[in-house]
Short mmCIF file of C-alpha atoms in Angstrom, two decimals:
data_model
loop_
_atom_site.label_atom_id
_atom_site.label_comp_id
_atom_site.label_asym_id
_atom_site.label_seq_id
_atom_site.Cartn_x
_atom_site.Cartn_y
_atom_site.Cartn_z
CA MET A 1 -99.91 39.80 -2.48
CA GLU A 2 -97.60 42.64 -3.57
CA ASN A 3 -100.31 44.09 -5.89
CA GLN A 4 -102.78 43.88 -3.02
CA THR A 5 -100.41 45.79 -0.75
CA THR A 6 -99.86 48.38 -3.51
CA THR A 7 -103.55 49.07 -3.72
CA LEU A 8 -103.63 49.79 0.00
CA ILE A 9 -100.91 52.50 -0.30
CA ASP A 10 -102.27 56.01 -0.02
CA PRO A 11 -101.27 57.93 -3.22
CA LYS A 12 -100.52 61.11 -1.25
CA SER A 13 -98.75 60.03 1.91
CA GLY A 14 -97.45 56.61 0.81
CA PHE A 15 -98.97 55.08 3.96
CA CYS A 16 -100.05 51.44 3.71
CA SER A 17 -103.04 50.86 5.98
CA LYS A 18 -102.31 47.15 6.18
CA THR A 19 -98.60 47.19 7.11
CA LYS A 20 -98.70 50.67 8.68
CA THR A 21 -95.57 51.44 6.73
CA TYR A 22 -94.78 54.49 4.60
CA HIS A 23 -93.48 53.78 1.08
CA SER A 24 -91.60 56.18 -1.18
CA LEU A 25 -93.81 57.51 -3.96
CA ARG A 26 -90.80 58.61 -5.97
CA PRO A 27 -89.75 56.48 -8.98
CA HIS A 28 -88.08 53.20 -8.06
CA LEU A 29 -84.34 53.12 -8.80
CA GLN A 30 -82.70 50.18 -10.48
CA LEU A 31 -79.41 49.59 -8.70
CA PRO A 32 -76.50 47.40 -9.85
CA PRO A 33 -76.85 43.73 -8.75
CA LEU A 34 -75.55 43.49 -5.20
CA THR A 35 -73.17 40.67 -6.06
CA SER A 36 -71.46 42.63 -8.83
CA PRO A 37 -67.89 43.76 -8.02
CA LEU A 38 -68.16 47.55 -7.97
CA SER A 39 -66.41 50.22 -5.93
CA THR A 40 -67.85 53.65 -5.16
CA THR A 41 -65.13 55.16 -7.38
CA GLU A 42 -66.04 52.96 -10.36
CA TYR A 43 -69.73 53.84 -9.98
CA THR A 44 -68.94 57.52 -9.63
CA PHE A 45 -66.77 57.64 -12.75
CA SER A 46 -69.26 55.52 -14.72
CA PHE A 47 -71.55 58.58 -14.92
CA LEU A 48 -68.69 60.63 -16.35
CA GLN A 49 -68.06 57.97 -18.99
CA HIS A 50 -71.72 57.77 -19.88
CA SER A 51 -72.24 61.57 -20.01
CA PRO A 52 -68.82 63.30 -20.00
CA PRO A 53 -68.68 67.01 -19.34
CA PRO A 54 -66.53 69.13 -21.70
CA PRO A 55 -62.83 68.34 -21.00
CA GLN A 56 -62.06 71.86 -19.80
CA THR A 57 -64.84 71.73 -17.17
CA THR A 58 -63.52 72.36 -13.64
CA ALA A 59 -64.17 69.46 -11.27
CA LEU A 60 -62.50 70.90 -8.15
CA LEU A 61 -61.90 74.53 -7.29
CA ASP A 62 -60.11 76.21 -4.39
CA VAL A 63 -61.88 79.54 -3.95
CA VAL A 64 -58.99 80.94 -1.91
CA THR A 65 -56.09 80.28 -4.29
CA GLY A 66 -58.08 79.90 -7.52
CA HIS A 67 -56.48 76.51 -8.15
CA ARG A 68 -58.55 74.38 -10.54
CA ILE A 69 -58.59 70.67 -11.43
CA SER A 70 -60.44 69.54 -14.55
CA PHE A 71 -62.46 66.33 -14.84
CA PRO A 72 -59.79 64.52 -16.93
CA GLU A 73 -57.25 65.55 -14.31
CA LEU A 74 -59.53 64.32 -11.51
CA VAL A 75 -59.70 60.83 -13.02
CA HIS A 76 -55.96 60.89 -13.83
CA PHE A 77 -54.92 62.08 -10.37
CA THR A 78 -57.18 59.53 -8.66
CA GLU A 79 -55.52 56.70 -10.57
CA ASN A 80 -52.02 58.11 -9.95
CA LEU A 81 -52.60 58.41 -6.21
CA ALA A 82 -54.22 54.95 -5.95
CA SER A 83 -51.22 53.45 -7.79
CA SER A 84 -48.75 55.24 -5.49
CA LEU A 85 -50.58 54.20 -2.34
CA TYR A 86 -50.80 50.60 -3.52
CA ASN A 87 -47.23 50.19 -4.72
CA ARG A 88 -45.19 52.57 -2.52
CA PHE A 89 -47.18 52.48 0.73
CA ARG A 90 -48.52 48.93 0.37
CA LEU A 91 -52.10 49.87 1.17
CA ARG A 92 -54.40 46.96 0.63
CA LYS A 93 -58.15 46.20 0.58
CA GLY A 94 -59.51 46.13 4.11
CA ASP A 95 -56.92 48.52 5.56
CA THR A 96 -58.19 51.67 7.24
CA ALA A 97 -56.87 55.14 6.47
CA PHE A 98 -57.41 57.92 9.04
CA ILE A 99 -57.80 61.46 7.65
CA ILE A 100 -57.63 64.65 9.66
CA SER A 101 -57.66 67.75 7.48
CA PRO A 102 -59.73 70.85 6.68
CA ASN A 103 -61.52 70.97 3.33
CA SER A 104 -59.26 71.12 0.27
CA VAL A 105 -59.21 70.06 -3.40
CA HIS A 106 -57.08 67.10 -2.34
CA ILE A 107 -59.70 65.47 -0.18
CA PRO A 108 -62.09 64.29 -2.96
CA ILE A 109 -59.12 62.87 -4.89
CA LEU A 110 -57.94 61.07 -1.75
CA TYR A 111 -61.43 59.65 -1.04
CA LEU A 112 -61.85 58.34 -4.58
CA SER A 113 -58.36 56.82 -4.63
CA LEU A 114 -58.86 54.99 -1.36
CA PHE A 115 -62.33 53.78 -2.39
CA SER A 116 -60.86 52.32 -5.56
CA LEU A 117 -58.39 50.29 -3.51
CA GLY A 118 -60.97 48.99 -1.05
CA VAL A 119 -59.30 50.91 1.72
CA VAL A 120 -61.72 52.01 4.43
CA ILE A 121 -61.83 55.82 4.84
CA SER A 122 -62.03 57.21 8.36
CA PRO A 123 -62.11 61.04 8.40
CA SER A 124 -62.13 63.13 11.57
CA ASN A 125 -62.68 66.71 12.66
CA PRO A 126 -59.37 68.63 12.45
CA VAL A 127 -60.23 70.58 15.63
CA ALA A 128 -60.83 67.34 17.61
CA SER A 129 -58.69 66.96 20.72
CA GLU A 130 -55.96 64.38 21.06
CA PRO A 131 -58.05 62.21 23.46
CA GLU A 132 -60.93 62.33 20.94
CA ILE A 133 -58.60 61.28 18.12
CA LEU A 134 -57.21 58.51 20.26
CA HIS A 135 -60.72 57.17 20.91
CA GLN A 136 -61.51 57.31 17.18
CA THR A 137 -58.30 55.54 16.15
CA ASN A 138 -58.89 52.86 18.79
CA LEU A 139 -62.25 52.19 17.07
CA SER A 140 -61.03 52.27 13.46
CA LYS A 141 -57.47 50.86 13.90
CA PRO A 142 -55.90 52.70 10.93
CA VAL A 143 -52.63 51.59 9.33
CA ILE A 144 -51.92 55.05 7.86
CA ALA A 145 -52.99 58.65 8.61
CA PHE A 146 -53.31 61.51 6.15
CA VAL A 147 -52.71 64.75 8.02
CA THR A 148 -51.65 68.37 7.59
CA SER A 149 -48.75 70.18 9.22
CA GLN A 150 -51.33 71.61 11.69
CA THR A 151 -52.91 68.28 12.68
CA ALA A 152 -49.99 65.80 12.50
CA HIS A 153 -49.19 66.08 16.23
CA LYS A 154 -52.64 64.69 17.16
CA ILE A 155 -52.04 61.24 15.68
CA PRO A 156 -51.12 58.60 18.29
CA ASP A 157 -47.96 56.50 17.98
CA THR A 158 -50.01 53.38 17.21
CA VAL A 159 -50.49 54.74 13.68
CA LYS A 160 -47.14 53.90 12.06
CA LYS A 161 -47.42 55.70 8.72
CA THR A 162 -48.37 59.32 8.07
CA ILE A 163 -48.56 61.39 4.92
CA LEU A 164 -48.71 65.21 4.97
CA LEU A 165 -51.45 66.43 2.61
CA ASP A 166 -49.91 69.93 2.43
CA SER A 167 -46.46 68.67 1.44
CA PRO A 168 -44.68 68.50 -1.98
CA GLU A 169 -44.50 64.72 -1.47
CA PHE A 170 -48.26 64.34 -1.58
CA GLU A 171 -48.54 66.64 -4.57
CA SER A 172 -46.05 64.39 -6.39
CA LEU A 173 -48.08 61.29 -5.48
CA ILE A 174 -51.04 62.85 -7.32
CA THR A 175 -49.38 64.47 -10.32
CA SER A 176 -46.36 62.26 -11.14
CA GLN A 177 -46.75 59.49 -13.70
CA THR A 178 -46.02 56.02 -12.28
CA ARG A 179 -45.12 53.05 -14.38
CA GLU A 180 -46.69 50.66 -11.94
CA LYS A 181 -50.44 50.84 -12.42
CA VAL A 182 -52.93 48.74 -10.48
CA ASP A 183 -54.19 47.23 -13.71
CA GLY A 184 -56.81 49.93 -14.07
CA LEU A 185 -57.65 49.37 -10.41
CA GLU A 186 -59.64 46.28 -11.44
CA ARG A 187 -57.59 43.54 -9.84
CA VAL A 188 -58.32 44.82 -6.35
CA GLY A 189 -61.80 43.31 -6.50
CA VAL A 190 -63.92 45.66 -4.42
CA TYR A 191 -67.47 44.39 -3.77
CA GLN A 192 -70.48 46.53 -2.90
CA SER A 193 -70.89 44.77 0.45
CA ASP A 194 -67.34 45.66 1.45
CA PRO A 195 -66.79 48.32 4.14
CA ALA A 196 -66.07 51.72 2.61
CA ALA A 197 -65.99 54.28 5.39
CA ILE A 198 -66.12 54.76 9.15
CA LEU A 199 -67.73 58.12 9.94
CA TYR A 200 -68.09 59.35 13.46
CA SER A 201 -71.43 60.23 15.10
CA SER A 202 -71.76 63.67 16.55
CA GLY A 203 -71.59 62.45 20.17
CA THR A 204 -74.20 64.99 21.29
CA THR A 205 -76.09 62.35 23.32
CA GLY A 206 -73.16 60.15 24.38
CA ARG A 207 -69.68 59.04 23.39
CA VAL A 208 -68.78 59.22 19.71
CA LYS A 209 -69.53 56.02 17.78
CA GLY A 210 -67.95 54.84 14.52
CA VAL A 211 -70.62 54.36 11.85
CA LEU A 212 -69.62 51.67 9.32
CA LEU A 213 -70.84 52.34 5.80
CA THR A 214 -70.42 50.08 2.76
CA HIS A 215 -69.82 50.77 -0.94
CA ARG A 216 -73.44 49.76 -1.50
CA ASN A 217 -74.57 52.55 0.84
CA PHE A 218 -72.68 55.17 -1.18
CA ILE A 219 -73.73 53.71 -4.52
CA SER A 220 -77.38 53.89 -3.48
CA MET A 221 -76.89 57.45 -2.24
CA LEU A 222 -75.35 58.45 -5.59
CA ALA A 223 -78.16 56.81 -7.57
CA SER A 224 -80.73 58.75 -5.54
CA SER A 225 -78.83 62.01 -5.98
CA ILE A 226 -78.57 61.57 -9.74
CA ALA A 227 -82.25 60.68 -9.98
CA THR A 228 -83.23 63.71 -7.89
CA ARG A 229 -81.11 65.98 -10.07
CA GLY A 230 -82.75 64.74 -13.28
CA VAL A 231 -81.43 65.12 -16.80
CA LYS A 232 -78.36 67.38 -16.89
CA ASN A 233 -77.49 69.85 -19.59
CA ASN A 234 -73.78 69.32 -20.12
CA LYS A 235 -73.43 72.80 -21.60
CA ILE A 236 -74.31 74.29 -18.21
CA THR A 237 -71.98 73.51 -15.28
CA SER A 238 -73.30 74.17 -11.82
CA VAL A 239 -70.79 75.45 -9.25
CA THR A 240 -71.44 74.29 -5.67
CA LEU A 241 -69.58 75.95 -2.80
CA CYS A 242 -69.40 73.41 -0.01
CA THR A 243 -68.70 75.12 3.29
CA VAL A 244 -69.60 72.05 5.37
CA PRO A 245 -66.70 69.82 6.42
CA TYR A 246 -65.79 66.85 4.22
CA PHE A 247 -65.28 64.65 7.31
CA HIS A 248 -69.03 64.87 8.01
CA VAL A 249 -71.43 62.71 6.01
CA TYR A 250 -73.12 65.82 4.62
CA GLY A 251 -69.89 67.18 3.11
CA PHE A 252 -68.58 63.66 2.32
CA VAL A 253 -71.40 62.95 -0.11
CA TYR A 254 -70.91 66.22 -1.88
CA CYS A 255 -67.38 65.06 -2.84
CA LEU A 256 -68.92 62.12 -4.64
CA ARG A 257 -72.23 63.36 -6.07
CA LEU A 258 -70.78 66.47 -7.75
CA ALA A 259 -68.06 64.35 -9.38
CA ALA A 260 -70.66 61.95 -10.69
CA MET A 261 -72.84 64.84 -11.92
CA GLY A 262 -70.05 66.56 -13.74
CA ASP A 263 -70.43 69.74 -11.67
CA THR A 264 -67.81 71.88 -9.98
CA LEU A 265 -67.10 71.40 -6.30
CA ALA A 266 -65.70 74.62 -4.82
CA SER A 267 -63.83 74.30 -1.48
CA MET A 268 -62.69 76.79 1.12
CA GLY A 269 -60.34 75.54 3.84
CA ARG A 270 -61.38 78.05 6.46
CA PHE A 271 -64.91 79.52 6.54
CA GLY A 272 -65.55 83.25 6.69
CA LEU A 273 -68.94 84.86 5.92
CA ARG A 274 -67.51 87.66 3.78
CA ALA A 275 -65.06 85.25 2.10
CA MET A 276 -68.01 83.01 1.19
CA LEU A 277 -70.00 85.92 -0.25
CA SER A 278 -66.98 87.09 -2.20
CA ALA A 279 -66.44 83.57 -3.61
CA ILE A 280 -70.11 83.36 -4.67
CA GLN A 281 -69.69 86.60 -6.56
CA GLU A 282 -66.30 85.85 -8.09
CA TYR A 283 -66.90 82.31 -9.22
CA ARG A 284 -70.62 82.71 -10.08
CA VAL A 285 -71.59 80.00 -7.54
CA SER A 286 -75.00 78.49 -8.29
CA ASP A 287 -75.43 76.35 -5.18
CA VAL A 288 -74.10 76.60 -1.69
CA ALA A 289 -74.09 73.94 1.05
CA LEU A 290 -74.22 75.37 4.56
CA ALA A 291 -74.34 74.26 8.18
CA PRO A 292 -77.07 75.86 10.35
CA PRO A 293 -74.71 78.26 12.23
CA VAL A 294 -73.81 79.92 8.91
CA VAL A 295 -77.48 80.38 8.04
CA VAL A 296 -78.15 81.87 11.47
CA ALA A 297 -75.13 84.22 11.02
CA MET A 298 -76.50 85.36 7.64
CA VAL A 299 -79.88 86.13 9.23
CA ARG A 300 -78.28 88.04 12.11
CA ASN A 301 -76.15 90.05 9.74
CA PHE A 302 -78.45 90.29 6.74
CA GLY A 303 -76.94 93.67 5.78
CA VAL A 304 -73.55 92.09 5.22
CA MET A 305 -74.84 90.68 1.96
CA ASP A 306 -75.35 94.17 0.56
CA GLY A 307 -72.79 95.04 -2.06
CA TYR A 308 -72.22 91.48 -3.23
CA ASP A 309 -73.59 90.21 -6.51
CA LEU A 310 -75.36 86.99 -5.53
CA SER A 311 -77.53 86.78 -8.63
CA SER A 312 -75.92 83.45 -9.73
CA LEU A 313 -77.11 81.72 -6.55
CA GLN A 314 -79.99 79.33 -7.20
CA THR A 315 -80.18 77.08 -4.14
CA VAL A 316 -79.04 77.12 -0.53
CA ALA A 317 -78.85 73.62 0.99
CA CYS A 318 -78.62 73.21 4.74
CA GLY A 319 -78.08 70.13 6.93
CA GLY A 320 -76.56 68.87 10.13
CA ALA A 321 -79.20 70.21 12.54
CA PRO A 322 -82.73 71.58 12.44
CA LEU A 323 -83.39 75.23 11.67
CA SER A 324 -86.05 77.40 13.24
CA LYS A 325 -89.14 78.30 11.19
CA ARG A 326 -88.26 81.97 11.29
CA VAL A 327 -84.84 81.36 9.79
CA LEU A 328 -86.38 79.01 7.21
CA GLU A 329 -88.87 81.67 6.17
CA MET A 330 -86.08 84.04 5.22
CA PHE A 331 -84.54 81.47 2.87
CA LYS A 332 -87.60 79.48 1.84
CA GLU A 333 -87.58 80.27 -1.87
CA ARG A 334 -84.01 78.98 -2.29
CA PHE A 335 -84.00 76.39 0.47
CA PRO A 336 -84.17 72.64 -0.36
CA ASN A 337 -84.46 71.05 3.05
CA GLY A 338 -83.72 67.46 3.94
CA TYR A 339 -83.46 64.88 6.72
CA GLY A 340 -80.73 62.34 7.15
CA LEU A 341 -78.22 60.79 9.53
CA THR A 342 -74.67 59.56 9.38
CA GLU A 343 -76.21 56.12 9.86
CA THR A 344 -78.29 56.57 6.70
CA THR A 345 -75.43 57.88 4.48
CA ALA A 346 -77.00 61.38 4.54
CA ARG A 347 -80.49 62.32 3.42
CA ILE A 348 -83.47 59.92 3.23
CA PHE A 349 -86.16 62.60 3.15
CA ALA A 350 -85.70 65.48 0.71
CA THR A 351 -87.54 68.42 -0.80
CA VAL A 352 -87.36 68.30 -4.61
CA GLY A 353 -88.40 71.32 -6.61
CA PRO A 354 -89.80 74.71 -5.61
CA LYS A 355 -93.27 73.40 -4.74
CA GLU A 356 -92.01 70.99 -2.08
CA CYS A 357 -89.75 73.73 -0.66
CA GLU A 358 -92.77 75.86 0.01
CA VAL A 359 -93.94 73.63 2.89
CA THR A 360 -92.44 75.47 5.85
CA GLY A 361 -90.94 73.25 8.55
CA ALA A 362 -91.11 70.08 6.44
CA THR A 363 -87.86 68.18 5.82
CA GLY A 364 -89.19 66.61 2.63
CA LYS A 365 -90.61 63.39 1.33
CA LEU A 366 -89.18 59.88 1.43
CA ILE A 367 -86.49 59.28 -1.23
CA SER A 368 -86.66 56.44 -3.76
CA ASN A 369 -86.27 52.82 -2.56
CA PHE A 370 -87.00 53.65 1.09
CA GLN A 371 -89.60 52.75 3.66
CA ALA A 372 -90.45 54.42 6.97
CA LYS A 373 -92.52 53.86 10.08
CA ILE A 374 -93.64 56.11 12.87
CA VAL A 375 -93.58 54.04 16.03
CA ASP A 376 -95.06 54.83 19.46
CA PRO A 377 -91.99 54.78 21.78
CA GLU A 378 -94.08 53.39 24.67
CA THR A 379 -96.16 50.65 22.96
CA GLY A 380 -94.12 49.83 19.83
CA GLU A 381 -97.29 50.37 17.71
CA SER A 382 -96.88 51.75 14.21
CA LEU A 383 -98.85 54.97 13.85
CA PRO A 384 -100.89 56.58 11.00
CA PRO A 385 -100.27 60.01 9.34
CA SER A 386 -100.00 63.09 11.53
CA SER A 387 -99.28 61.06 14.68
CA PRO A 388 -95.93 61.82 16.36
CA GLY A 389 -93.65 58.94 17.22
CA GLU A 390 -90.13 57.62 16.69
CA LEU A 391 -89.03 57.52 13.06
CA TRP A 392 -87.84 54.13 11.80
CA VAL A 393 -86.36 53.82 8.29
CA ARG A 394 -85.28 51.00 6.02
CA GLY A 395 -83.38 51.08 2.66
CA ASP A 396 -80.13 50.54 0.80
CA THR A 397 -78.18 53.39 2.42
CA ILE A 398 -78.59 52.17 5.99
CA MET A 399 -75.28 51.57 7.79
CA LYS A 400 -73.79 48.15 8.43
CA GLY A 401 -73.47 48.91 12.12
CA TYR A 402 -71.29 50.63 14.74
CA ILE A 403 -67.72 49.54 14.61
CA GLY A 404 -66.68 47.61 17.73
CA ASP A 405 -70.04 48.19 19.47
CA ASP A 406 -72.40 45.26 18.95
CA LYS A 407 -74.66 46.43 21.80
CA ALA A 408 -75.28 49.85 20.24
CA THR A 409 -75.79 48.25 16.82
CA ALA A 410 -78.44 45.86 18.20
CA ALA A 411 -80.20 48.74 19.95
CA THR A 412 -80.36 50.75 16.69
CA LEU A 413 -80.87 48.10 13.96
CA ASP A 414 -83.45 45.36 14.24
CA SER A 415 -83.42 41.94 12.57
CA GLU A 416 -85.60 43.19 9.67
CA GLY A 417 -83.23 46.00 8.76
CA TRP A 418 -85.17 48.87 10.40
CA LEU A 419 -83.06 51.66 11.83
CA ARG A 420 -84.41 53.39 14.91
CA THR A 421 -83.49 57.06 14.47
CA GLY A 422 -84.21 58.23 18.05
CA ASP A 423 -86.02 61.21 16.56
CA LEU A 424 -89.62 62.15 17.39
CA CYS A 425 -91.30 62.99 14.09
CA TYR A 426 -94.55 62.75 12.20
CA ILE A 427 -95.47 62.32 8.52
CA ASP A 428 -98.48 64.31 7.36
CA LYS A 429 -101.21 63.26 4.95
CA GLU A 430 -99.17 64.61 2.03
CA GLY A 431 -96.13 62.49 2.89
CA PHE A 432 -94.00 65.31 4.32
CA LEU A 433 -91.80 64.58 7.32
CA PHE A 434 -91.79 66.99 10.26
CA PHE A 435 -89.09 66.77 12.93
CA VAL A 436 -90.40 67.32 16.51
CA ASP A 437 -87.38 66.59 18.75
CA ARG A 438 -84.81 64.06 19.85
CA ILE A 439 -86.56 61.51 22.08
CA LYS A 440 -83.66 61.60 24.59
CA GLU A 441 -84.00 65.35 24.81
CA LEU A 442 -87.70 65.38 25.90
CA ILE A 443 -88.19 67.09 29.24
CA LYS A 444 -90.23 65.07 31.77
CA CYS A 445 -92.23 67.66 33.71
CA LYS A 446 -94.98 66.63 36.13
CA GLY A 447 -95.58 63.37 34.27
CA TYR A 448 -95.81 65.18 30.92
CA GLN A 449 -93.33 65.25 28.05
CA VAL A 450 -92.18 68.64 26.88
CA ALA A 451 -90.42 68.91 23.53
CA PRO A 452 -87.61 71.50 23.66
CA ALA A 453 -87.98 72.08 19.91
CA GLU A 454 -91.58 73.25 20.36
CA LEU A 455 -90.52 75.93 22.86
CA GLU A 456 -87.50 76.83 20.73
CA HIS A 457 -89.68 77.45 17.66
CA LEU A 458 -91.96 79.70 19.74
CA LEU A 459 -89.00 81.63 21.14
CA GLN A 460 -87.49 82.07 17.69
CA SER A 461 -90.76 83.42 16.33
CA ASN A 462 -90.20 86.47 18.54
CA PRO A 463 -88.54 89.21 16.45
CA ASP A 464 -86.27 90.10 19.38
CA ILE A 465 -84.75 86.59 19.48
CA ILE A 466 -82.41 85.15 16.86
CA GLU A 467 -81.97 81.66 18.33
CA ALA A 468 -82.67 79.68 21.49
CA ALA A 469 -82.10 76.35 23.14
CA VAL A 470 -84.28 74.78 25.89
CA ILE A 471 -82.84 72.28 28.33
CA PRO A 472 -84.15 70.30 31.37
CA TYR A 473 -83.34 71.43 34.88
CA PRO A 474 -83.87 69.13 37.89
CA ASP A 475 -86.77 70.04 40.17
CA GLU A 476 -87.83 68.20 43.32
CA GLU A 477 -91.61 68.53 42.67
CA ALA A 478 -91.84 68.50 38.90
CA GLY A 479 -88.92 66.18 38.16
CA GLN A 480 -87.63 68.47 35.44
CA VAL A 481 -88.53 71.99 34.31
CA PRO A 482 -87.69 73.83 31.08
CA VAL A 483 -84.98 76.44 31.05
CA ALA A 484 -84.13 78.56 27.98
CA PHE A 485 -80.85 79.92 26.69
CA VAL A 486 -81.60 82.87 24.43
CA VAL A 487 -79.55 84.84 21.90
CA ARG A 488 -81.06 88.29 21.47
CA GLN A 489 -81.27 89.99 18.09
CA ASN A 490 -78.59 92.67 17.73
CA GLY A 491 -79.60 95.81 19.62
CA ARG A 492 -82.73 94.33 21.20
CA LEU A 493 -83.22 94.54 24.97
CA ILE A 494 -86.06 92.11 25.68
CA ASN A 495 -85.85 90.82 29.24
CA GLU A 496 -86.53 87.53 31.01
CA SER A 497 -89.97 88.50 32.26
CA LYS A 498 -91.24 89.45 28.82
CA ILE A 499 -89.92 86.24 27.31
CA LYS A 500 -91.57 84.10 29.99
CA ASP A 501 -94.87 85.92 29.47
CA PHE A 502 -94.53 85.52 25.67
CA ILE A 503 -94.26 81.73 26.07
CA ALA A 504 -96.82 81.40 28.86
CA ARG A 505 -99.56 82.88 26.65
CA GLN A 506 -98.98 80.14 24.09
CA VAL A 507 -98.48 76.89 26.02
CA ALA A 508 -99.97 74.70 28.72
CA PRO A 509 -98.83 75.53 32.31
CA TYR A 510 -96.37 72.60 32.51
CA LYS A 511 -94.53 73.83 29.41
CA ARG A 512 -93.88 77.32 30.80
CA LEU A 513 -90.28 78.45 31.11
CA GLN A 514 -88.96 78.53 34.66
CA ARG A 515 -85.90 80.57 33.76
CA VAL A 516 -84.32 82.44 30.80
CA ILE A 517 -80.56 82.84 30.48
CA PHE A 518 -79.09 85.23 27.93
CA ILE A 519 -76.03 84.13 26.01
CA GLU A 520 -74.04 85.64 23.11
CA SER A 521 -74.10 82.44 21.03
CA LEU A 522 -75.13 78.83 21.43
CA PRO A 523 -72.34 76.23 21.62
CA ARG A 524 -72.51 74.04 18.54
CA ASN A 525 -70.44 71.27 16.97
CA ALA A 526 -69.01 71.48 13.46
CA THR A 527 -72.27 70.57 11.78
CA GLY A 528 -74.42 72.97 13.76
CA LYS A 529 -75.96 70.74 16.41
CA VAL A 530 -76.48 72.58 19.70
CA LEU A 531 -74.22 71.07 22.43
CA ARG A 532 -76.98 70.79 25.04
CA LYS A 533 -74.71 68.94 27.44
CA GLU A 534 -72.56 72.07 27.69
CA LEU A 535 -75.58 74.22 28.46
CA ILE A 536 -76.83 71.76 31.05
CA ASN A 537 -73.35 71.67 32.69
CA LEU A 538 -73.24 75.46 32.59
CA VAL A 539 -76.50 75.73 34.59
CA LEU A 540 -75.66 72.91 37.01
CA SER A 541 -72.18 74.24 37.75
CA ASN A 542 -73.54 77.62 38.75
CA ALA A 543 -74.19 76.78 42.41
CA THR A 544 -75.62 80.23 43.13
CA SER A 545 -78.32 79.91 40.50
CA LYS A 546 -81.78 79.30 41.88
CA LEU A 547 -85.02 78.71 40.03
#
C-alpha cells in the first residue's frame, strides 16, 4: 500500500493525488528511537563529539565586549551550571524556569544546562509589562526566575527564587569547579517525550498562549538543520550574528543549531543598525539572522551600509513575519527564506541553496519528515496545487499543545496530529509554499474576502512607499472596507488620492482602498509582526474620522 501511495506522489510538488497530502521530497531523516532517554543537550553535544571543531574555535561571542567562549568551555560551563543548579538550588526534572533577559552569551549556556536537567525553559520578552509577565507565570508556574538587574522587578512574588544573570554570583555558577557533579548529567533520565520549553505565542490575534514543546521537537529540529547544512568543513568556522531575541523560537533554535554545527554564535544585547554593520565588519560575520523591521530599516537607509566592509557576509536569514516582494528583491541573492511557527519549533518550509532562493515570494519547500495539506476553510476539503486554503502540517516538531488551554489545543491540533496553522497559503506545482494571509485577518467586504497581504504587496511595489498595512474598517453597507496605513519612502510626497488610484487600477472594485493614513512607522512586536489591533484601535478611537 505504501509503495502504491509513493507512485502517486508528484515528483515536483510532492502532492499525492490519492490522499491529497503533500509529502516532503527532501531525504528522509533517521531520528533516534523515541523511547531512548535523550535530552536536547545530549543530542546537541553528540554532534560535537562526532565531529569536534578545533579546540580554540569560538562557540559564543559578545560583539559589544569582545568576550569569547570556546567550545570546550561551552561544554564545561554547561556542566558546571547544571551541577550548581541541581545541587545548590535543588532544581529537578519537571520544574519550570522563567527567563527574562536580553540576548547574551550566558543564555545558550543556561538553556543547555536546564535542558540537561529536564527543567522546562520558559523565556519571555524583557520589555514585556508586569501584567503580561504575571499572565505568563500563571501559565508556566515557574519555581525559579533568571533575570537581570533591569528586569528583576517584573517577577511576581509567587516565584520564590531568582538569580541575576548579570551578577558575579551567576558568573561563579558557570566558571567555578564543583565537586558535586550530576554523574555526567546521566542520572536525571530525560526522555524525548518530556516537556522541554514553554514559548509564548505572539498574541497578535488574541491573548498570549504558552506553547509546550518537547525534547523530541528540538531534536527533530536539530536533525533537520544539520541535514540542511550538509557536510561541514571543520577548518572553516561560520560566524552567525543573531539579532533576533533568544526568547523567540527563531532565536531560540539558533542557540542550539549553531552549537551542534560547531559554528560561532555572535550576540548583541541591544540592537543598533550601525552597531550590527560594525560587528559584521570587525568579526567577519558570514551569516546574519534578522527580524523583518531590521530588513526594512536597511532598505530605507540603504546608504548607511556605505563605508562598511560586508564582504564576509554570505547569507541573510529573516523570520518572524512576512516581507514584501520589493524588500525581498533587494536581498534575494543572499536571502534564504522560510516558514515556521512557535507551534512547529520554527521552520517547516525552507529555501535551501541559491536556486530555491531565486523564487521570489516563496517561503521554501517542505522540510524532511513532514507532511502538509491545503484545506478549504469552508468545506474542509483538501485542495490540489496552486489552490489557496488553510495550511495544515504534521511532523516531529509539532508542539504538544497549549499549556493550561485544552480548548485552544483541540481547536489547533486534530486527533491525527495535524496542526491547523490559521494561515491562508498555497503550494505551487514545484512544491513551493506561498503565504497569502492570516485567515482571521481577511476583510469581509460585500460578501467577498479581501486579503490584506495582497493589497500590501501592491502598495509596497510603489517606489514611493516603503511599507504598508491594511486593516478592516466597519461599514454599514459593505460590512467592512479596507483602510491602509502607509509609510512613505524618505523624501517622497505621494498623497492619498494617488495611492488610491494606484490600487484601483490593479484590483476589483470591492478591493479598492477607502482611506489611506500616513504613519512614520508601523507598530510591530519583537519579531516584526505588525500589531494590527493597535492600528484598528487607532482608527476606531478617532471619532472625527469619517470614510
